[in-house]
Tab-separated table of C-alpha atoms in Angstrom:
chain	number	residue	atom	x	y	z
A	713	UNK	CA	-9.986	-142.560	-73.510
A	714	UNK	CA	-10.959	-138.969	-72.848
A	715	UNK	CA	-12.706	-136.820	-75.634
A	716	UNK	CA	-10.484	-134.304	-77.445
A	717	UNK	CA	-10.217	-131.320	-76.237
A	718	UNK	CA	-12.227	-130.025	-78.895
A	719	UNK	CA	-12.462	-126.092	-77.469
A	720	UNK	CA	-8.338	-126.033	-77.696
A	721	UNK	CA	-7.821	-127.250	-81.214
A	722	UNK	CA	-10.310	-124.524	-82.615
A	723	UNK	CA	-8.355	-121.886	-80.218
A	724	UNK	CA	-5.230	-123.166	-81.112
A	725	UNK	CA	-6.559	-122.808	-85.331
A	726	UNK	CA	-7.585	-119.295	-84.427
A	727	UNK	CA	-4.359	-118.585	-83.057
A	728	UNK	CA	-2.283	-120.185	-85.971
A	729	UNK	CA	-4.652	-118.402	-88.713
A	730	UNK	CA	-4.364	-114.725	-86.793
A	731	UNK	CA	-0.867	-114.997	-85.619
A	732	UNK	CA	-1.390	-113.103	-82.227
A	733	UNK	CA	-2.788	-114.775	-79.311
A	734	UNK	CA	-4.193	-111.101	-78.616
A	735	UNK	CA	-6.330	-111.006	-82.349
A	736	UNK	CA	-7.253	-114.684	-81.870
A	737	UNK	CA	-8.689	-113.534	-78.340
A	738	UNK	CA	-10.461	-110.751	-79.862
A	739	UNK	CA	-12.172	-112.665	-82.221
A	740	UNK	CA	-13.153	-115.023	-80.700
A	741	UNK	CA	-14.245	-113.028	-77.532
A	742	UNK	CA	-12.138	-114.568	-74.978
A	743	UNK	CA	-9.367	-113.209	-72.289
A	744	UNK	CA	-5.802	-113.564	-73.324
A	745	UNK	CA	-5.299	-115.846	-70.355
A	746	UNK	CA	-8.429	-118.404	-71.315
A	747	UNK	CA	-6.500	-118.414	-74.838
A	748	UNK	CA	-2.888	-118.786	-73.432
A	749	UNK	CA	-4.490	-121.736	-70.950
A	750	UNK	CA	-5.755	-123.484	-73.680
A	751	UNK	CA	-2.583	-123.517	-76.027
A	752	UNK	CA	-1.043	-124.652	-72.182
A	753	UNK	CA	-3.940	-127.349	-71.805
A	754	UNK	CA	-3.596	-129.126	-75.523
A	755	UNK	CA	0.928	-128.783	-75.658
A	756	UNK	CA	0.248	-130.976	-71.984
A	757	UNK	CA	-2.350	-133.227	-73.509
A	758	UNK	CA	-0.312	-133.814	-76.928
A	759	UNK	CA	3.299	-133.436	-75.360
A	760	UNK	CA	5.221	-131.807	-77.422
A	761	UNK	CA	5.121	-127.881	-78.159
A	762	UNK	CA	3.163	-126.265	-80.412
A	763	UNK	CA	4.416	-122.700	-80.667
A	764	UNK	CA	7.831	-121.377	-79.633
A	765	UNK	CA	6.778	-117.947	-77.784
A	766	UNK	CA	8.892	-115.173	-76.672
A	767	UNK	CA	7.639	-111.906	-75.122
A	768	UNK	CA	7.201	-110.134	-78.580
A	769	UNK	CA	6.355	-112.855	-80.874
A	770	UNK	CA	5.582	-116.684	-81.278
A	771	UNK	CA	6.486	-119.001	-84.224
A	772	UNK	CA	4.681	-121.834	-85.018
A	773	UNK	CA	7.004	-125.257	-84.621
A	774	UNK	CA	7.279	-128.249	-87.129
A	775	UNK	CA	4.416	-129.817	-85.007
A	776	UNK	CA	2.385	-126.960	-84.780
A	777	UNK	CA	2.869	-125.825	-88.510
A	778	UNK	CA	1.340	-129.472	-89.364
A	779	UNK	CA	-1.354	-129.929	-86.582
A	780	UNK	CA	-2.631	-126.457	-87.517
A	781	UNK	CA	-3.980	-127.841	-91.078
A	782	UNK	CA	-5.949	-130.207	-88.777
A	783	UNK	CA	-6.917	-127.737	-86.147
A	784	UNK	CA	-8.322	-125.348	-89.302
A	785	UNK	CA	-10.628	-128.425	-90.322
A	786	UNK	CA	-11.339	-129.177	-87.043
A	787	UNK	CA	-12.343	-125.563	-86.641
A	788	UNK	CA	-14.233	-125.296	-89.966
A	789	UNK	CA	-16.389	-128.298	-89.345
A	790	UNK	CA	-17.497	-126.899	-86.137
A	791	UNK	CA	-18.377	-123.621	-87.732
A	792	UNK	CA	-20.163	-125.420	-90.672
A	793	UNK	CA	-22.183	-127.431	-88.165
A	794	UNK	CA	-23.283	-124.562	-86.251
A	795	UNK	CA	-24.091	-123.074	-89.438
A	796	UNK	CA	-26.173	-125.494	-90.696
A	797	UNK	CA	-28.044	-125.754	-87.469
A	798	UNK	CA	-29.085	-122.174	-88.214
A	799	UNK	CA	-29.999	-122.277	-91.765
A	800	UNK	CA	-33.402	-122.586	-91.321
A	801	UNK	CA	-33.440	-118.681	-90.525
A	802	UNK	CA	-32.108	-118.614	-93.816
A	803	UNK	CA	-30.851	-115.374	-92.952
A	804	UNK	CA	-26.884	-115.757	-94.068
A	805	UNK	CA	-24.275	-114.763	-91.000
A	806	UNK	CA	-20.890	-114.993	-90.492
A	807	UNK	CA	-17.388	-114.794	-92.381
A	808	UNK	CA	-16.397	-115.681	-95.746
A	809	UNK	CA	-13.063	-116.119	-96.847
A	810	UNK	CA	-12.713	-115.567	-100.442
A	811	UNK	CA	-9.627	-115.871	-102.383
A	812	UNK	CA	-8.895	-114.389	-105.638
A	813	UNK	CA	-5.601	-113.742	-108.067
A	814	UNK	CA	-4.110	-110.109	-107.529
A	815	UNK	CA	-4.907	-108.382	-110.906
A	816	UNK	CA	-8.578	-110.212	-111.229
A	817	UNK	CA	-9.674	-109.633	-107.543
A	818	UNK	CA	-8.728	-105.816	-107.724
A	819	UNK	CA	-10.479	-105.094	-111.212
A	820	UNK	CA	-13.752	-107.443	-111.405
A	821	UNK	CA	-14.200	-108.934	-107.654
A	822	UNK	CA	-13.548	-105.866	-105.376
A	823	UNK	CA	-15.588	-103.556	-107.009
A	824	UNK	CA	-18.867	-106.029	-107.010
A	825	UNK	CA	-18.613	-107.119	-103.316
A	826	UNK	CA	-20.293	-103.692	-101.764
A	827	UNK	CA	-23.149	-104.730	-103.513
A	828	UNK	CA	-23.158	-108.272	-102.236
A	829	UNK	CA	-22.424	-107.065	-98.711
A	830	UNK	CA	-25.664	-104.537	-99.043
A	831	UNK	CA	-27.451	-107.811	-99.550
A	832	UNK	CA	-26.376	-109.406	-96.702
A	833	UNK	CA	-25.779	-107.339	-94.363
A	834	UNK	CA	-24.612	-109.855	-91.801
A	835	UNK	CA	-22.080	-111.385	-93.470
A	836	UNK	CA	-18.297	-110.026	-93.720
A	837	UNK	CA	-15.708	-111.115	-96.595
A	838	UNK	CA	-12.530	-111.749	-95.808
A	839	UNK	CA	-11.152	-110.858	-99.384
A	840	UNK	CA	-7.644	-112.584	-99.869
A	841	UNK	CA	-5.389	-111.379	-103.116
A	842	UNK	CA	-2.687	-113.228	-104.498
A	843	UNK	CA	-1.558	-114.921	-108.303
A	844	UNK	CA	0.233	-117.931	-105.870
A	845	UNK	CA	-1.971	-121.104	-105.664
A	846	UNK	CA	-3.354	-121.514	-102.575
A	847	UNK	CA	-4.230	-124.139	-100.269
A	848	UNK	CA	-7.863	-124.132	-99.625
A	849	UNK	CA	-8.216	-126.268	-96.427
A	850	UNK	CA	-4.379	-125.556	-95.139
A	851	UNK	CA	-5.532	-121.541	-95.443
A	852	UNK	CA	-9.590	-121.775	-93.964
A	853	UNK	CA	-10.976	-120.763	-97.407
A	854	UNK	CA	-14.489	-120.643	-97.933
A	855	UNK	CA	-14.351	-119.563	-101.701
A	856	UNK	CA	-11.786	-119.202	-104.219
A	857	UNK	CA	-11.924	-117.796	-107.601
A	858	UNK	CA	-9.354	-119.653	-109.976
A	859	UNK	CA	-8.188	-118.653	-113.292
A	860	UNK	CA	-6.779	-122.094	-114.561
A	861	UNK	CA	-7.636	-125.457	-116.409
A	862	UNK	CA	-8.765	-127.448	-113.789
A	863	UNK	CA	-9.610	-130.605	-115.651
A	864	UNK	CA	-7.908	-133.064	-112.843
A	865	UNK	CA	-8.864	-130.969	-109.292
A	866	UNK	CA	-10.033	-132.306	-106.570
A	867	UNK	CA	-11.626	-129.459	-106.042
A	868	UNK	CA	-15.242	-128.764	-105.935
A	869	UNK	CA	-15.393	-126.363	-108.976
A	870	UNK	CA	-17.692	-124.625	-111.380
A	871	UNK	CA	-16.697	-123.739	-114.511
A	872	UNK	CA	-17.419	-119.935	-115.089
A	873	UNK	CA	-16.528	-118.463	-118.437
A	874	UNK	CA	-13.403	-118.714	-120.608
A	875	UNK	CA	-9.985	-116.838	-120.605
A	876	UNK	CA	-8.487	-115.838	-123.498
A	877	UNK	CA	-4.714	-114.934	-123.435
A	878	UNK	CA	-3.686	-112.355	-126.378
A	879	UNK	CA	-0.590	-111.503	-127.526
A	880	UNK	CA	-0.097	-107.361	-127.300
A	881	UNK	CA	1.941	-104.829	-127.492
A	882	UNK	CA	1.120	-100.953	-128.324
A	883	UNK	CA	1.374	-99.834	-131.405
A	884	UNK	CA	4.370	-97.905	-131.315
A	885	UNK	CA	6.210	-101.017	-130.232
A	886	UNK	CA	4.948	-102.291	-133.702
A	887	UNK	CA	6.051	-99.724	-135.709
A	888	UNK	CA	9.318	-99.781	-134.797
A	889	UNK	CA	9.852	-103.555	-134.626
A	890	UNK	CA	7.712	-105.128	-136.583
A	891	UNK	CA	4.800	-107.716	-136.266
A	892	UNK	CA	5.429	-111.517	-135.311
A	893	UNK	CA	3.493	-113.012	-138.454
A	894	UNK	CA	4.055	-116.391	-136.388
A	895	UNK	CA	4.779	-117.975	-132.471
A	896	UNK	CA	8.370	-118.438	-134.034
A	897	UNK	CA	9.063	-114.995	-134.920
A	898	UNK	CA	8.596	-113.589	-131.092
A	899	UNK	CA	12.243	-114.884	-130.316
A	900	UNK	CA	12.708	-111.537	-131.987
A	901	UNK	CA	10.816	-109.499	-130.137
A	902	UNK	CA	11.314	-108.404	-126.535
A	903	UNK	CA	9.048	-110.404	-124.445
A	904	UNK	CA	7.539	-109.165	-121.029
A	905	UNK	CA	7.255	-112.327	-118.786
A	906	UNK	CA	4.355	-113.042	-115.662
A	907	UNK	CA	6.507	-115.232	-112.957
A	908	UNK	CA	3.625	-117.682	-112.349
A	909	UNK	CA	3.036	-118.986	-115.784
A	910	UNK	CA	3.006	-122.431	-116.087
A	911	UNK	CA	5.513	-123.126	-118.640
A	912	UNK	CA	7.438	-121.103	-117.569
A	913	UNK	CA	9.398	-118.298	-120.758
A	914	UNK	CA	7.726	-120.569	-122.992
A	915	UNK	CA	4.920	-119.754	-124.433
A	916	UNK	CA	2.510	-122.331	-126.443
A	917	UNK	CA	0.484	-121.987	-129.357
A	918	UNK	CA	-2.200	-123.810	-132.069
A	919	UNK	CA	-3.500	-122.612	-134.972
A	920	UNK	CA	-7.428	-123.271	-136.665
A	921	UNK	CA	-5.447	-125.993	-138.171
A	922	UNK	CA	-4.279	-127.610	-134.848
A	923	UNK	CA	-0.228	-127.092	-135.607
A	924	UNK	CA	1.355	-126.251	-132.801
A	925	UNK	CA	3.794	-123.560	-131.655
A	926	UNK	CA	6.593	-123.152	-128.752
A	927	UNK	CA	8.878	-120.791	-128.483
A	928	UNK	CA	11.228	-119.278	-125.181
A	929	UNK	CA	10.681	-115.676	-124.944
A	930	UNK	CA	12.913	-113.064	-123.573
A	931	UNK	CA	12.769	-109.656	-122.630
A	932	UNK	CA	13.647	-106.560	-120.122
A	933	UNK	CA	11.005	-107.234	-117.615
A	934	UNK	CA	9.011	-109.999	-115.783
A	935	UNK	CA	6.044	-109.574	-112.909
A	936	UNK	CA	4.550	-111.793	-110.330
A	937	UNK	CA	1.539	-109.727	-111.587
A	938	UNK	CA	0.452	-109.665	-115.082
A	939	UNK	CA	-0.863	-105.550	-114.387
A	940	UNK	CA	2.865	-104.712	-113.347
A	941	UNK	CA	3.304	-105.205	-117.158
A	942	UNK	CA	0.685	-102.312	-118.377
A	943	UNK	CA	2.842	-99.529	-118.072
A	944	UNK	CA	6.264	-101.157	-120.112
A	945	UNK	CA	3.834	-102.204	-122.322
A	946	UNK	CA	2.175	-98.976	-123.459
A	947	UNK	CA	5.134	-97.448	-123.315
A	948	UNK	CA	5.816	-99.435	-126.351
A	949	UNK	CA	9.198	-101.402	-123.782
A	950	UNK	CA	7.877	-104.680	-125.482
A	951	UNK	CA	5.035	-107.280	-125.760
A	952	UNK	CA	3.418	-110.002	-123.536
A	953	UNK	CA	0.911	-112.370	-123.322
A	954	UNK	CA	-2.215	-111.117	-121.149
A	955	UNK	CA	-5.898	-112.604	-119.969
A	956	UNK	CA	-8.507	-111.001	-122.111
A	957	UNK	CA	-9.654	-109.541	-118.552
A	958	UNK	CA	-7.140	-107.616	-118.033
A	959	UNK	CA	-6.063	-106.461	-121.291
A	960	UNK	CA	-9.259	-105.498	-123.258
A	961	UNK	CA	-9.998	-102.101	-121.873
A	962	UNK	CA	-6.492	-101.270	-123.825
A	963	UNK	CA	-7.061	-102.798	-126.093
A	964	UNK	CA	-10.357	-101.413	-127.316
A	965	UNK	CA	-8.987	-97.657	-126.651
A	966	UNK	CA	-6.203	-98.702	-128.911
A	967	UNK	CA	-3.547	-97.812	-126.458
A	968	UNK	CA	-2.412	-101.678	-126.985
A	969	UNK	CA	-3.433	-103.883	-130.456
A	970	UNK	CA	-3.220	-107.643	-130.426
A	971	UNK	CA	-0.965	-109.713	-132.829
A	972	UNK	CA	-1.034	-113.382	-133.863
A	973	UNK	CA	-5.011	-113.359	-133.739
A	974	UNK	CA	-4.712	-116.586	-135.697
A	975	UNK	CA	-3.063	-118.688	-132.956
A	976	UNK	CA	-4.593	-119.441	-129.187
A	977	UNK	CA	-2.444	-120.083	-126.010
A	978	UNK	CA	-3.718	-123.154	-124.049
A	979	UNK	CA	-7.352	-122.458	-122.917
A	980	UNK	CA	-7.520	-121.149	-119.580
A	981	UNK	CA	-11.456	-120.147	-117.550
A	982	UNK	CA	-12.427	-118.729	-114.719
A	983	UNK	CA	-13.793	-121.357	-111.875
A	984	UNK	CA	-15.224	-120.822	-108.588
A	985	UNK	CA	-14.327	-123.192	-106.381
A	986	UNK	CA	-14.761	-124.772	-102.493
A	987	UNK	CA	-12.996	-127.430	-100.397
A	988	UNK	CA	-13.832	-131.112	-100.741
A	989	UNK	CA	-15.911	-133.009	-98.581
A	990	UNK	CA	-17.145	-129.698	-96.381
A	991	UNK	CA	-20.539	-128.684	-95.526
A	992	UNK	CA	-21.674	-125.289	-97.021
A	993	UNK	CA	-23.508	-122.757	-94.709
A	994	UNK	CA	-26.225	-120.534	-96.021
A	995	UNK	CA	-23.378	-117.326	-96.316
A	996	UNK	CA	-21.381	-119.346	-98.761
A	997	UNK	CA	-23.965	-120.232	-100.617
A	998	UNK	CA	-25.433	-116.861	-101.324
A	999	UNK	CA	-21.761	-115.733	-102.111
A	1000	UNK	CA	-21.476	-118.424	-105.267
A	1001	UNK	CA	-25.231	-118.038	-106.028
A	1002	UNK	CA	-23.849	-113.736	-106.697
A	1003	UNK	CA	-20.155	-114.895	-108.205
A	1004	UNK	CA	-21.813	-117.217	-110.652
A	1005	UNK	CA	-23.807	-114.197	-111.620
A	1006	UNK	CA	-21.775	-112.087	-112.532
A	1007	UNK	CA	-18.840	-114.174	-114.132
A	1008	UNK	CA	-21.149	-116.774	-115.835
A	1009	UNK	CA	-19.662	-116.638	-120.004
A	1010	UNK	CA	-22.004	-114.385	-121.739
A	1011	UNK	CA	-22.128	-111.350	-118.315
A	1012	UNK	CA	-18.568	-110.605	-118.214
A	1013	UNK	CA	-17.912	-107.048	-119.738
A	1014	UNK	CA	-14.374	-108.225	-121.506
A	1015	UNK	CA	-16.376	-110.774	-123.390
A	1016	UNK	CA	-19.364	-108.599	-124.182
A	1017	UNK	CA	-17.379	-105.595	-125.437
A	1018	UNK	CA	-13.980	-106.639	-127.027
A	1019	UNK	CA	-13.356	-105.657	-130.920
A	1020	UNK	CA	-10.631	-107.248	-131.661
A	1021	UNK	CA	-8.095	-104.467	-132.599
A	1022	UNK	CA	-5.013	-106.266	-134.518
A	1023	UNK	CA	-1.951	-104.047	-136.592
A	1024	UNK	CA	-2.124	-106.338	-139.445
């Protein structure tokens, strides 16, 4: 049996990930025709097609949507390899793709990177935004940052520091409708919902005590993106539950206050995590090594700085 065609599954992964046979040509530094020949070469040797094409734009087909999962490992294990066979420089090279939610990548990972890239000068980030869950291996990620409880992943992760969600709302809100003394009493209150949370518009709470708390929210406004919510919520619109990260600033300028201090939502923290069963070349490394840095619990400026700032 002859060897795979090794050269056409990582073209055929670089065409999938770009979307362009011209980008995936660029990249990887070949003519359009030595890409297009390829794509030709492995459709012939699989027989069946891989990507409907038309003279403005292709589309992946059911075939091609699931061989191009394989084609990214395939891909990614060559790169790794290579990699690895030039760590002994220990100079890091190359592209890392780092994922990150929206809200957390734009305030605490965006603004550290041009120091990490001053560092290394030969590596380049591919910095990838979005509060969706992501498929590590199915999307070629090298590095993800997840804000979750990750107690049953697969994943190879490292527990960072913790996130605390708070209850706020600014204090005009509170003047003129009162404080929730309990979870219970926010089914009076006008609730600002984030799309992605996990239970959905209800939220959960325990006390010092360990009773517990549910209660469905409602209110005039919900976000795929917790910072679509600042502006409603100083304007005093209504009250939601936000990451420490993203609400403390706010908070300690007392342009928002927190309420039910006495009662947690379910523990979230911050993890940085890779794909299973991958190697990891010297440029990944270096990029945890400097994440783990900086987000480890006790180095994170939300932590360090919050005074809790509560009406009553």
């Amino acid at each position: 049996m002859p060897l795979p065609d090794l050269e056409a599954w990582a073209i055929f992964a670089k065409v999938a990930d770009t979307g362009s046979f011209a980008a995936a040509a660029a990249e990887l530094g070949l003519s359009g025709a030595t890409v297009s020949k390829a794509l030709q070469r492995l459709e012939a040797r699989l027989g069946e097609r891989l990507i409907h094409r038309t003279s403005r734009r292709f589309a992946l087909t059911e075939s091609g949507r699931i061989l191009a999962v394989r084609a990214a490992r395939i891909l990614a294990e060559g790169e790794a390899a290579e990699a690895e066979a030039k760590a002994s420089s220990a100079v890091p090279r190359g592209r890392v793709r780092l994922a990150a939610p929206m809200s957390f990548g734009l305030r605490h990972v965006a603004p550290i990177l041009p120091e990490f890239l001053a560092a290394h000068p030969e590596v380049s980030i591919d910095l990838q935004l979005d509060d969706r869950r992501i498929d590590l291996v199915a999307g070629g990620i090298d590095v993800a940052l997840r804000i979750a409880d990750l107690a049953d992943s697969s994943l190879i992760a490292r527990r960072l520091c913790p996130v605390h969600r708070w209850v706020v709302g600014s204090p005009s809100y509170f003047a003129r409708r009162g404080i929730p003394r309990r979870p219970r009493d926010l089914k009076d209150h006008a609730c600002l919902g984030y799309a992605w949370l996990a239970s959905g518009e209800t939220w959960h709470f325990t006390d010092a005590t360990g009773a517990a708390e549910s209660v469905t929210v409602r209110g005039p406004l919900t976000a795929t993106n917790g910072e679509a919510l600042i502006g409603a919520l100083e304007a005093g619109i209504g009250i939601a539950l936000q990451p420490d990260f993203l609400a403390w600033e706010a908070v300690n300028d007392g342009r928002l206050t927190t309420v039910l201090d006495g009662w947690e939502a379910p523990p979230l923290a911050l993890h940085v995590v890779t794909p299973p069963g991958t190697p990891r070349p010297i440029r990944v490394a270096v990029l945890l090594e400097f994440l783990t840095a900086h987000f480890t619990s006790g180095a994170v400026p939300w932590t360090v700085n919050h005074k809790p700032a509560s009406p009553g």
